[in-house]
Each structure stands twice: as structure tokens, then as C-alpha cells.
PDB file of C-alpha atoms in Angstrom:
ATOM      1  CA  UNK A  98     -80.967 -36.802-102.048  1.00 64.00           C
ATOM      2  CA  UNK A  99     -81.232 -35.327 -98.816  1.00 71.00           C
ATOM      3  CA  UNK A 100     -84.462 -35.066 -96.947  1.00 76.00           C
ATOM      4  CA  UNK A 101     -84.826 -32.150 -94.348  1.00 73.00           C
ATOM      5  CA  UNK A 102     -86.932 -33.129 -91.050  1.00 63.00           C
ATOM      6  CA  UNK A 103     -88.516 -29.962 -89.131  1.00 61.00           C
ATOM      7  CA  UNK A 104     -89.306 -30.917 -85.688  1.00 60.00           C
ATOM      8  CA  UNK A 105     -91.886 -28.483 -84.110  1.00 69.00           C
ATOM      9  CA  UNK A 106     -91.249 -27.725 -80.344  1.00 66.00           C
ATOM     10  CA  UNK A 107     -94.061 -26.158 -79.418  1.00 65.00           C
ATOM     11  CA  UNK A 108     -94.161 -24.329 -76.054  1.00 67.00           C
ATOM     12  CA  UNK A 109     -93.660 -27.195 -73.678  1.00 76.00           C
ATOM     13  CA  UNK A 110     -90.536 -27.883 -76.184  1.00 78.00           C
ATOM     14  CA  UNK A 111     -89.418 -24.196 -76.562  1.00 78.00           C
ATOM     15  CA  UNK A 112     -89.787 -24.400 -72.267  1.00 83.00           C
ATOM     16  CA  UNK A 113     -87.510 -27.745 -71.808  1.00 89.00           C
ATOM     17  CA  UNK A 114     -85.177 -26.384 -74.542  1.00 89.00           C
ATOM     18  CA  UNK A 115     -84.734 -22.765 -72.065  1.00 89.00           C
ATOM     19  CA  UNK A 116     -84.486 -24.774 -69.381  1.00 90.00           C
ATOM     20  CA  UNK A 117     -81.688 -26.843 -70.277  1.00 92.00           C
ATOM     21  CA  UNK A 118     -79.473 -24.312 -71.719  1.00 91.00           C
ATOM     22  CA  UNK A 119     -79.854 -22.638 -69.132  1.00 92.00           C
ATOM     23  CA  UNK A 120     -78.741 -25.819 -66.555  1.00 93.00           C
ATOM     24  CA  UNK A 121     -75.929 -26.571 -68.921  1.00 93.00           C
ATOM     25  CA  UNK A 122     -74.786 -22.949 -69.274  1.00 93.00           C
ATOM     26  CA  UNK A 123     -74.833 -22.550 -65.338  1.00 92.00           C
ATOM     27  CA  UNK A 124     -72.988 -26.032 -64.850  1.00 93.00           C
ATOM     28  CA  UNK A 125     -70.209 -24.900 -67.589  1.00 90.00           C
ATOM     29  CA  UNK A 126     -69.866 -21.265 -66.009  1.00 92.00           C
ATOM     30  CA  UNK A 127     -69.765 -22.158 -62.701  1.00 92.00           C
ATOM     31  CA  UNK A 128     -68.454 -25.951 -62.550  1.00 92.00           C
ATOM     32  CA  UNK A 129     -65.816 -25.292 -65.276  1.00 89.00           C
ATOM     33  CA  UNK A 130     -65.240 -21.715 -65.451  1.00 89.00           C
ATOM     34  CA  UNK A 131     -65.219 -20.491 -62.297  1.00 93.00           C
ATOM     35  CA  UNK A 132     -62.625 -21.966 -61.324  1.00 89.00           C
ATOM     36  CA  UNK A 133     -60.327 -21.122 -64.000  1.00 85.00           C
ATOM     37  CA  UNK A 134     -60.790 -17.657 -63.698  1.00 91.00           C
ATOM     38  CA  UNK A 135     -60.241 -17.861 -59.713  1.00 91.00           C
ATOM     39  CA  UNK A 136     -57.014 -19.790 -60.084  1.00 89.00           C
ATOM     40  CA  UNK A 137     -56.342 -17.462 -62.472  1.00 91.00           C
ATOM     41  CA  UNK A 138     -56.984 -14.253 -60.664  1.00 92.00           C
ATOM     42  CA  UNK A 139     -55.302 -16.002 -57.213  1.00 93.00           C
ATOM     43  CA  UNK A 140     -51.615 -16.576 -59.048  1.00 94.00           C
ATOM     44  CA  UNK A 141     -50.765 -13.011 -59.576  1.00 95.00           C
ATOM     45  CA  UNK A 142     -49.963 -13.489 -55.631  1.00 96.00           C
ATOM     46  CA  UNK A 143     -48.348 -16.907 -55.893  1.00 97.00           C
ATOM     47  CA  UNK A 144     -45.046 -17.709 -54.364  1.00 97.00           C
ATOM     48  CA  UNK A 145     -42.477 -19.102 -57.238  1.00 96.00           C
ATOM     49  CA  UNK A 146     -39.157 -21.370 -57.656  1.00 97.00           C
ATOM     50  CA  UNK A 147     -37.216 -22.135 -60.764  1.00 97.00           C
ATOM     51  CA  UNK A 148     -38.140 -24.867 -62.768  1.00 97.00           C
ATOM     52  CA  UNK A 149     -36.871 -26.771 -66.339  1.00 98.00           C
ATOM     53  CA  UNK A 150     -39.010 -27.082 -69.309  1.00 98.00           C
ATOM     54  CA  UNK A 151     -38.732 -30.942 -69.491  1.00 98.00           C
ATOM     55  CA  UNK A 152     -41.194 -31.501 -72.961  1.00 97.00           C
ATOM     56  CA  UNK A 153     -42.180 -28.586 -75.259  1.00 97.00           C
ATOM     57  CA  UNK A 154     -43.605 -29.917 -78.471  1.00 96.00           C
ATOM     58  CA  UNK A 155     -47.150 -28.882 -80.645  1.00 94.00           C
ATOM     59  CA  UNK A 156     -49.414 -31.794 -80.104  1.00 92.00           C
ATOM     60  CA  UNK A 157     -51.467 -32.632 -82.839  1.00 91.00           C
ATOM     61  CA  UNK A 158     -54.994 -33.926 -82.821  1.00 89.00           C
ATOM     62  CA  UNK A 159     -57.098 -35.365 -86.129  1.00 88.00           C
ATOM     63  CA  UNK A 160     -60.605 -35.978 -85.811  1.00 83.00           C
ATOM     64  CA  UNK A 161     -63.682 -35.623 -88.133  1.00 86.00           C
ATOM     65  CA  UNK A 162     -61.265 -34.599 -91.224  1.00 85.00           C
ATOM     66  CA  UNK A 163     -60.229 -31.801 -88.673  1.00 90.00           C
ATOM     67  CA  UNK A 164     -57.025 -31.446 -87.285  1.00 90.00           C
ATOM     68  CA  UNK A 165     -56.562 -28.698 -84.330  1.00 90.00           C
ATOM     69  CA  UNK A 166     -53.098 -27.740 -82.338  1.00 92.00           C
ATOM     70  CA  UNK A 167     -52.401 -27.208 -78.688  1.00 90.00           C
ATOM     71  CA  UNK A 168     -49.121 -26.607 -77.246  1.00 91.00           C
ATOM     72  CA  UNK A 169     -47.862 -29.497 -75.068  1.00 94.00           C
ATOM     73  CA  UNK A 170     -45.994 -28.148 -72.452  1.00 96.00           C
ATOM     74  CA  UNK A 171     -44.125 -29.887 -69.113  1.00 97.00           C
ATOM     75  CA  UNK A 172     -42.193 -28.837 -66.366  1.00 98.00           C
ATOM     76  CA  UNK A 173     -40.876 -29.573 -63.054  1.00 98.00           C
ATOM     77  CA  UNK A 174     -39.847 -27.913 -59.902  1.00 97.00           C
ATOM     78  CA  UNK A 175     -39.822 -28.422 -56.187  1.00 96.00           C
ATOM     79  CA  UNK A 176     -41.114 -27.220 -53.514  1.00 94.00           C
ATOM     80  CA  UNK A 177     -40.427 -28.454 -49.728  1.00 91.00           C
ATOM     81  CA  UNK A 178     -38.017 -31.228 -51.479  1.00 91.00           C
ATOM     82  CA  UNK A 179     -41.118 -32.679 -53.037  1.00 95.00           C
ATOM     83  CA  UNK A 180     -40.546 -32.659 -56.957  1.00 96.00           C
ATOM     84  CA  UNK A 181     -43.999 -31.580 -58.306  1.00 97.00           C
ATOM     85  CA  UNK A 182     -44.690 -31.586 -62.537  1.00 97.00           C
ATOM     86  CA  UNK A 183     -46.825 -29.178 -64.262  1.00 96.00           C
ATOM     87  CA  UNK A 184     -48.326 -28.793 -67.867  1.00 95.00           C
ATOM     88  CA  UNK A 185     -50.147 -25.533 -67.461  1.00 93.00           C
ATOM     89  CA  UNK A 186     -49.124 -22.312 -69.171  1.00 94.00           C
ATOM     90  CA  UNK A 187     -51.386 -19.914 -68.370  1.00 90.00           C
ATOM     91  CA  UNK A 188     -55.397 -20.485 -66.938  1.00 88.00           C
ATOM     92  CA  UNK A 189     -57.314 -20.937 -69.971  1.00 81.00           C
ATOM     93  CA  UNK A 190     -54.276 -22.918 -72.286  1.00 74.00           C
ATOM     94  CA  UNK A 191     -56.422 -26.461 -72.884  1.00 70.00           C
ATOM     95  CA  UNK A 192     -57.419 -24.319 -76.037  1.00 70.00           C
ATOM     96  CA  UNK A 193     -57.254 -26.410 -79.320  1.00 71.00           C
ATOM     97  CA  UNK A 194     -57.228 -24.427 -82.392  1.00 73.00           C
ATOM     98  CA  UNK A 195     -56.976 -25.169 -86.262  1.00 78.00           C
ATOM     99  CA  UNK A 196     -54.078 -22.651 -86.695  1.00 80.00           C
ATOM    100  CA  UNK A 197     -50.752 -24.218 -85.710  1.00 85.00           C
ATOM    101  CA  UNK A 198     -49.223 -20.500 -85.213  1.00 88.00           C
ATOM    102  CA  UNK A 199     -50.498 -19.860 -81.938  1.00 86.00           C
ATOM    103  CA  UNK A 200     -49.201 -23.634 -80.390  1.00 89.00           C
ATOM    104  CA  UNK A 201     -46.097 -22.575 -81.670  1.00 93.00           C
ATOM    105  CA  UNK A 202     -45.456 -19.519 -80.465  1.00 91.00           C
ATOM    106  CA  UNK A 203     -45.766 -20.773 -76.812  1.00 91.00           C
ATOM    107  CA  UNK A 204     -43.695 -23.910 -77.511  1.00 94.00           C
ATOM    108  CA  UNK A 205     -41.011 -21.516 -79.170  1.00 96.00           C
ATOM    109  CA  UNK A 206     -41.000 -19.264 -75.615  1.00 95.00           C
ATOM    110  CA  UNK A 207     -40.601 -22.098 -73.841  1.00 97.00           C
ATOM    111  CA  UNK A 208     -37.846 -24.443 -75.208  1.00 97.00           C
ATOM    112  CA  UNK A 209     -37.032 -28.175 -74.359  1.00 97.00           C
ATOM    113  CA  UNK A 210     -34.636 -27.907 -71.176  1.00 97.00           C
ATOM    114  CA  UNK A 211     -34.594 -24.332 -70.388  1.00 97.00           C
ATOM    115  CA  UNK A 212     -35.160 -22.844 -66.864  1.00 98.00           C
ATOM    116  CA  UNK A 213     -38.604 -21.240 -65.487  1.00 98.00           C
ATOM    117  CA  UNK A 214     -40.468 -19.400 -62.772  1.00 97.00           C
ATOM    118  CA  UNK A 215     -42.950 -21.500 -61.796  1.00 98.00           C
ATOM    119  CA  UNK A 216     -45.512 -20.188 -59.880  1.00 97.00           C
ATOM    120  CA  UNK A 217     -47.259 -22.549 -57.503  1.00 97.00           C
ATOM    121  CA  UNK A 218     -50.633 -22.154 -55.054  1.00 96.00           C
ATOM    122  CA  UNK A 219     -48.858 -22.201 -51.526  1.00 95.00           C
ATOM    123  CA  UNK A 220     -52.165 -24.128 -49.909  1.00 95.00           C
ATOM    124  CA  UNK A 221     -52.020 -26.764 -53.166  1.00 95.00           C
ATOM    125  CA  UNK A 222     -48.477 -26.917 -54.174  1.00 95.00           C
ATOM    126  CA  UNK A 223     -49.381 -29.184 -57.355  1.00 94.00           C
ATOM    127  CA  UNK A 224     -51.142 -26.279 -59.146  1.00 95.00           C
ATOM    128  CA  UNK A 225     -48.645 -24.115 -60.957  1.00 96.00           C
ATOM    129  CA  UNK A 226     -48.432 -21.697 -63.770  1.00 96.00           C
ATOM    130  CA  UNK A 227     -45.809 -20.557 -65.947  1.00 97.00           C
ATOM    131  CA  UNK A 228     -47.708 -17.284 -66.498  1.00 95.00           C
ATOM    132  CA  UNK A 229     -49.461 -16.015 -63.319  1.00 96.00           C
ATOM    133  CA  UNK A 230     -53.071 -13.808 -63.613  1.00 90.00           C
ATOM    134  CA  UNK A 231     -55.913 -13.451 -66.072  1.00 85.00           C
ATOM    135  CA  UNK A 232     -55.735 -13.291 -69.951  1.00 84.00           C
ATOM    136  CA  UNK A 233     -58.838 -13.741 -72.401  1.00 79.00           C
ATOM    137  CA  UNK A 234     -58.337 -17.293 -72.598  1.00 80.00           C
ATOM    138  CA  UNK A 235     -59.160 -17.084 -68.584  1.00 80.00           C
ATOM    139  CA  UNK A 236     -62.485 -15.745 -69.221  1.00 84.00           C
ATOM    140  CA  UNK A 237     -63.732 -18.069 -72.773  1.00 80.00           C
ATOM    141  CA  UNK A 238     -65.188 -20.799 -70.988  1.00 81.00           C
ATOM    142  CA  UNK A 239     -66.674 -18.514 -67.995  1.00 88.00           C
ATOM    143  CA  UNK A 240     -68.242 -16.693 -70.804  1.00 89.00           C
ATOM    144  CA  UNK A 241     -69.199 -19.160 -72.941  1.00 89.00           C
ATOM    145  CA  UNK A 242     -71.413 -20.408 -69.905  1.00 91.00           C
ATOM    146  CA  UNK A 243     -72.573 -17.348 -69.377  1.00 92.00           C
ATOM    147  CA  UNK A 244     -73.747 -16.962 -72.959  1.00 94.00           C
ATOM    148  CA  UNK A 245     -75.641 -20.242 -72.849  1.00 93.00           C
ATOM    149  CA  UNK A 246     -77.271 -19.714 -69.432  1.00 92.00           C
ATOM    150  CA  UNK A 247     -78.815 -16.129 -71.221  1.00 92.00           C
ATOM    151  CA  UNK A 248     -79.980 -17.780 -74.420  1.00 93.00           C
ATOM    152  CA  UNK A 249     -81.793 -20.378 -71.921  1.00 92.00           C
ATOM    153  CA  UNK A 250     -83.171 -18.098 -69.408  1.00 90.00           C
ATOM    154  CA  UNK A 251     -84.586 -15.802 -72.807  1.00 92.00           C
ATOM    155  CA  UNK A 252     -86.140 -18.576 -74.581  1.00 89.00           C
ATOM    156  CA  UNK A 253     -87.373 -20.100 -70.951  1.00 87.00           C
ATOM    157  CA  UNK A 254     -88.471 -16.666 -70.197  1.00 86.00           C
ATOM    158  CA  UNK A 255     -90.381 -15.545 -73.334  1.00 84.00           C
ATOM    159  CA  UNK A 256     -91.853 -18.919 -73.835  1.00 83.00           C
ATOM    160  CA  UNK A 257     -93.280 -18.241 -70.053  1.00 79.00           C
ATOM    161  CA  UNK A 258     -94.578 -15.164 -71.256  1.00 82.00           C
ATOM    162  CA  UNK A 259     -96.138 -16.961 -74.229  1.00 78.00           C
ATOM    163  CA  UNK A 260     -98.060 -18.843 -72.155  1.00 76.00           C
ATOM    164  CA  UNK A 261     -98.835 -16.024 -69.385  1.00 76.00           C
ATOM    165  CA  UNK A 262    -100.309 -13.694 -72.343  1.00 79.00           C
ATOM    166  CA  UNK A 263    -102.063 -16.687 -73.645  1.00 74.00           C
ATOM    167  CA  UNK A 264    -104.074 -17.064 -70.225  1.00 72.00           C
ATOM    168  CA  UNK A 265    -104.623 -14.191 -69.718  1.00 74.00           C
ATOM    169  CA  UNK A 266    -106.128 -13.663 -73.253  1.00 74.00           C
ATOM    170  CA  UNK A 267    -108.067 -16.769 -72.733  1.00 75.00           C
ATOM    171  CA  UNK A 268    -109.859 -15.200 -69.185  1.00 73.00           C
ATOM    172  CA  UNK A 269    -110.395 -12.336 -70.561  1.00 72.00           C
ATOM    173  CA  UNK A 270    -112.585 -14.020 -73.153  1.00 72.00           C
ATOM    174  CA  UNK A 271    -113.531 -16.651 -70.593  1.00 71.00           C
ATOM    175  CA  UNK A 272    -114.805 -13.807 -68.570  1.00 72.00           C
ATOM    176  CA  UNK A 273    -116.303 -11.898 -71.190  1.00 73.00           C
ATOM    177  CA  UNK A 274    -118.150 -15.038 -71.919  1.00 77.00           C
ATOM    178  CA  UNK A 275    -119.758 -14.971 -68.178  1.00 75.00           C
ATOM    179  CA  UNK A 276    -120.540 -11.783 -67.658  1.00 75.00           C
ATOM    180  CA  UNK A 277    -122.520 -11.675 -71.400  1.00 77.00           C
ATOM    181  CA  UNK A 278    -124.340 -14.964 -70.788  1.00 75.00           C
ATOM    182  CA  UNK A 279    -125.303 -14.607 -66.888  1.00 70.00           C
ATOM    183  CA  UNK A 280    -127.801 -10.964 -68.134  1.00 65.00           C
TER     184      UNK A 280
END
């Protein structure tokens, strides 16, 4: 049998609780996400060189009773005689999801051995794309972020206002109290 626990928050709970979504959203948005999307949004403008596809396989993860699928993707080029190796895709590929179709699609466009643009930043030559600019992917953990630091700032923010309305009920009557006993 199962026993359910409530646990009661209370204001000073419902407070903390705001609060840190609302440090953890920021820190994921703007630690994490951020810079995906400005990678992302810089490489439309990146210089590129040809490349080879050197692995190209679905990698396959099990955990919980869950398994999930990414595409596993590797390539090299060069750039100033330097031979540099890359894994990423396109800004936003670490995705791991519980459909296989999607990690195969990519590993099907982009075959064991066969030749790529690669596009690279020119100031950080190690950080290259296959597919240059933004996509939806970009955006998911920038968003998700985001999503958290609103829920925080709400429940930070009307817990606040809990607690302004309940002052300011309490001098009222506080007040009322004064003015009726000091006639």
C-alpha cells in the first residue's frame, strides 16, 4: 500500500520555491541557452571547408526502463593545416528522444565516409557545424529557461503579494484598533 505525504509550504515555502525556479531558470537560459542560440545565430556567417563523415551511427542509451536515441555524429576537417574533429550537427542536436526515427534520419543524411561543408567559427576554429543558423532545437533549452524563470518569478511574485495584502489587512485593523480605543 502506498501512503501519500502532503507537505505544506506555506508562504515562506511558496517564497523559496519562486525564488529558486526562478535562479535555476535564469542559470539554464542564460548559462546554457544563450549560448546555443548565439552560436547558432553567428554560423549563418561562418567561413567553411570540406570535411568526411568519419562515424555516423544512432547511439543508444537505457536508463530507468527507458531507452532514448541521439544521433552520433563525427567529422573532421582542417583548417590552417591543423586537423580539427567535430560532433555537432546543428545548435540544439544533444537532444535525446524515445523515437529512434528522428536519430536516424540525420545519421541516414550523413553517411559513414562521405564528404561535408563544415562550417567553423573563424575566431574559435574548433567549433563547427554541419548545418549553420537557428532551428527549434536552437531555441528548446533557451526557452525552457525562460519558462522556469516565469513560473518562479509568478509564484515569488504572488506569494509577495500574499504577504503585502496580508499587512496591509492587518494595519488596517491594527489601525482601526487605535483610533477606536484612543476616544
Amino acid at each position: 500500500m502506498r501512503k501519500t505525504v502532503h507537505v505544506k509550504l506555506g508562504p515562506f515555502g511558496g517564497m523559496f520555491l519562486g525564488l529558486l525556479f526562478a535562479v535555476v531558470g535564469c542559470f539554464v537560459a542564460f548559462w546554457f541557452g544563450k549560448p546555443i542560440l548565439d552560436d547558432a545565430a553567428a554560423s549563418r556567417d561562418w567561413p567553411s571547408v570540406r570535411g568526411e563523415i568519419t562515424r555516423s551511427r544512432v547511439s543508444k542509451t537505457r536508463l530507468n526502463d527507458k531507452t532514448t536515441y541521439s544521433p552520433d555524429i563525427e567529422y573532421r576537417y582542417q583548417n590552417e593545416g591543423r586537423e580539427l574533429v567535430g560532433n555537432t550537427v546543428f545548435f540544439g542536436d544533444q537532444i535525446r528522444n524515445s523515437n529512434a526515427s528522428s536519430a536516424n534520419r540525420v545519421v541516414a543524411k550523413y553517411p559513414q565516409g562521405s564528404k561535408v561543408d563544415v562550417y567553423f567559427d573563424p575566431a574559435e576554429p574548433g567549433n563547427s557545424v554541419l548545418e549553420p543558423g537557428t532551428s527549434w532545437q536552437s531555441y528548446l533549452v533557451f526557452g525552457i529557461g525562460l519558462i522556469f524563470l516565469a513560473v518562479g518569478v509568478l509564484v515569488f511574485g504572488g506569494t509577495l503579494f500574499y504577504f503585502l495584502m496580508a499587512g496591509a489587512l492587518l494595519g488596517g485593523v491594527a489601525a482601526a484598533w487605535f483610533r477606536s480605543s484612543s476616544r
